[in-house]
Amino acid sequence: MAVTHPRTPARTSPSAGTGTGTGTGSAAGRHLAELLARPGPYRDRWLRQVVRATPEPVNQAAVARVLAHWLWLNGDAAGSELLPRALRDRVSRALGGHLLSADTLRLFTAAFTMDEQDETALWTLLDETSPYGR
């Protein structure tokens, strides 16, 4: 189920934000990774989910657990214990700057309760890579 947010309406084009247009959201993905690595509430949220430490600035497995927890709480996941593992590739692609879709950005901004300034910056970066806008 797609995650929606009042400031970020769903895209109507089937290819919008999926990486099939001119861009992949790489700038937005890199900025998202920077936000999650920076000391503050976003980092604190995923740090509480770390099971095994990694040398990377952002523990992707912990981030996947944050996203999964948000999906469970909001009824978008059928209680699957495997959901964090299923989200790890999506997290890796997004934070690695390889592919960040509009749906994935909505999930991150909702799960991490991003403030308006950070959310606006991410959407601006994502929109610059997509011919469809929000």
Short mmCIF file of C-alpha atoms in Angstrom, two decimals:
data_model
loop_
_atom_site.label_atom_id
_atom_site.label_comp_id
_atom_site.label_asym_id
_atom_site.label_seq_id
_atom_site.Cartn_x
_atom_site.Cartn_y
_atom_site.Cartn_z
CA MET A 1 0.00 0.00 0.00
CA ALA A 2 1.36 3.42 -0.91
CA VAL A 3 2.18 5.81 1.86
CA THR A 4 0.55 9.20 1.48
CA HIS A 5 1.20 12.46 3.22
CA PRO A 6 -0.82 15.66 3.02
CA ARG A 7 2.12 17.71 1.71
CA THR A 8 3.21 15.03 -0.75
CA PRO A 9 0.29 13.91 -2.92
CA ALA A 10 0.63 10.69 -4.88
CA ARG A 11 1.96 10.95 -8.41
CA THR A 12 -0.44 10.07 -11.16
CA SER A 13 1.97 8.88 -13.86
CA PRO A 14 2.80 5.17 -13.66
CA SER A 15 6.50 5.84 -14.22
CA ALA A 16 6.77 8.89 -11.97
CA GLY A 17 9.43 8.55 -9.32
CA THR A 18 10.29 4.98 -10.25
CA GLY A 19 13.59 5.68 -11.91
CA THR A 20 12.17 5.03 -15.37
CA GLY A 21 12.07 8.74 -16.21
CA THR A 22 15.16 10.88 -16.70
CA GLY A 23 16.39 10.54 -13.11
CA THR A 24 16.56 8.13 -10.25
CA GLY A 25 16.37 10.40 -7.24
CA SER A 26 20.10 10.04 -6.59
CA ALA A 27 20.53 13.57 -5.20
CA ALA A 28 17.49 13.11 -2.95
CA GLY A 29 18.79 9.71 -1.84
CA ARG A 30 22.20 11.10 -0.96
CA HIS A 31 20.59 13.95 0.97
CA LEU A 32 18.35 11.50 2.78
CA ALA A 33 21.42 9.48 3.81
CA GLU A 34 23.07 12.67 5.08
CA LEU A 35 20.00 13.55 7.14
CA LEU A 36 19.89 10.09 8.71
CA ALA A 37 23.63 10.14 9.48
CA ARG A 38 23.55 13.58 11.14
CA PRO A 39 23.22 13.65 14.95
CA GLY A 40 19.61 14.39 15.84
CA PRO A 41 16.15 12.82 16.02
CA TYR A 42 16.35 10.86 12.74
CA ARG A 43 19.63 9.23 13.68
CA ASP A 44 18.41 8.58 17.23
CA ARG A 45 15.38 6.77 15.84
CA TRP A 46 17.38 4.24 13.80
CA LEU A 47 20.14 3.91 16.41
CA ARG A 48 17.56 2.43 18.81
CA GLN A 49 16.99 -0.35 16.23
CA VAL A 50 20.64 -1.39 15.76
CA VAL A 51 21.23 -5.08 16.42
CA ARG A 52 24.72 -5.36 14.91
CA ALA A 53 27.05 -2.41 14.50
CA THR A 54 28.36 -1.67 11.01
CA PRO A 55 31.14 0.63 9.84
CA GLU A 56 28.75 2.56 7.56
CA PRO A 57 27.50 5.98 8.73
CA VAL A 58 23.89 4.71 8.54
CA ASN A 59 22.93 1.17 9.58
CA GLN A 60 20.59 0.13 6.78
CA ALA A 61 19.16 -2.85 8.65
CA ALA A 62 18.19 -0.55 11.53
CA VAL A 63 16.61 1.92 9.10
CA ALA A 64 14.64 -0.95 7.54
CA ARG A 65 13.37 -1.85 11.02
CA VAL A 66 12.18 1.75 11.56
CA LEU A 67 10.29 1.65 8.26
CA ALA A 68 8.81 -1.77 9.01
CA HIS A 69 7.69 -0.65 12.46
CA TRP A 70 5.95 2.38 10.94
CA LEU A 71 4.21 0.17 8.37
CA TRP A 72 3.07 -2.24 11.08
CA LEU A 73 1.71 0.57 13.25
CA ASN A 74 -0.19 2.06 10.32
CA GLY A 75 -1.71 -1.19 9.12
CA ASP A 76 0.29 -1.29 5.90
CA ALA A 77 2.03 -4.55 6.77
CA ALA A 78 0.38 -7.85 7.55
CA GLY A 79 2.47 -8.41 10.68
CA SER A 80 5.22 -10.17 8.77
CA GLU A 81 8.38 -10.74 10.78
CA LEU A 82 10.28 -10.75 7.48
CA LEU A 83 9.31 -7.20 6.53
CA PRO A 84 12.54 -5.50 7.71
CA ARG A 85 14.57 -7.94 5.59
CA ALA A 86 12.27 -7.30 2.62
CA LEU A 87 12.82 -3.55 2.98
CA ARG A 88 16.63 -3.72 3.15
CA ASP A 89 17.14 -3.61 -0.64
CA ARG A 90 14.76 -0.67 -0.92
CA VAL A 91 16.68 1.13 1.85
CA SER A 92 20.02 0.32 0.24
CA ARG A 93 18.93 1.63 -3.17
CA ALA A 94 17.49 4.82 -1.65
CA LEU A 95 20.39 5.68 0.65
CA GLY A 96 22.99 4.67 -1.90
CA GLY A 97 21.57 7.18 -4.36
CA HIS A 98 20.67 4.44 -6.86
CA LEU A 99 16.87 4.67 -6.82
CA LEU A 100 14.49 6.70 -4.70
CA SER A 101 10.85 6.58 -5.76
CA ALA A 102 8.13 8.92 -4.58
CA ASP A 103 6.52 6.08 -2.59
CA THR A 104 9.81 5.31 -0.87
CA LEU A 105 10.38 8.97 -0.05
CA ARG A 106 6.87 9.18 1.42
CA LEU A 107 7.63 6.15 3.58
CA PHE A 108 10.90 7.63 4.87
CA THR A 109 9.42 11.05 5.63
CA ALA A 110 6.48 9.52 7.47
CA ALA A 111 8.42 6.85 9.40
CA PHE A 112 11.07 9.33 10.54
CA THR A 113 8.54 12.14 11.14
CA MET A 114 10.69 14.50 9.13
CA ASP A 115 10.25 18.19 9.71
CA GLU A 116 8.84 20.36 6.95
CA GLN A 117 12.17 21.92 5.99
CA ASP A 118 13.90 18.57 5.50
CA GLU A 119 10.90 17.08 3.72
CA THR A 120 10.66 20.04 1.35
CA ALA A 121 14.37 19.81 0.52
CA LEU A 122 14.03 16.09 -0.26
CA TRP A 123 10.99 16.60 -2.49
CA THR A 124 12.72 19.45 -4.29
CA LEU A 125 15.73 17.23 -5.01
CA LEU A 126 13.51 14.36 -6.12
CA ASP A 127 11.44 16.63 -8.37
CA GLU A 128 14.57 17.86 -10.11
CA THR A 129 15.26 14.30 -11.25
CA SER A 130 11.76 13.54 -12.45
CA PRO A 131 9.94 15.03 -15.45
CA TYR A 132 6.59 14.67 -13.63
CA GLY A 133 6.81 16.82 -10.49
CA ARG A 134 4.77 15.94 -7.40
#
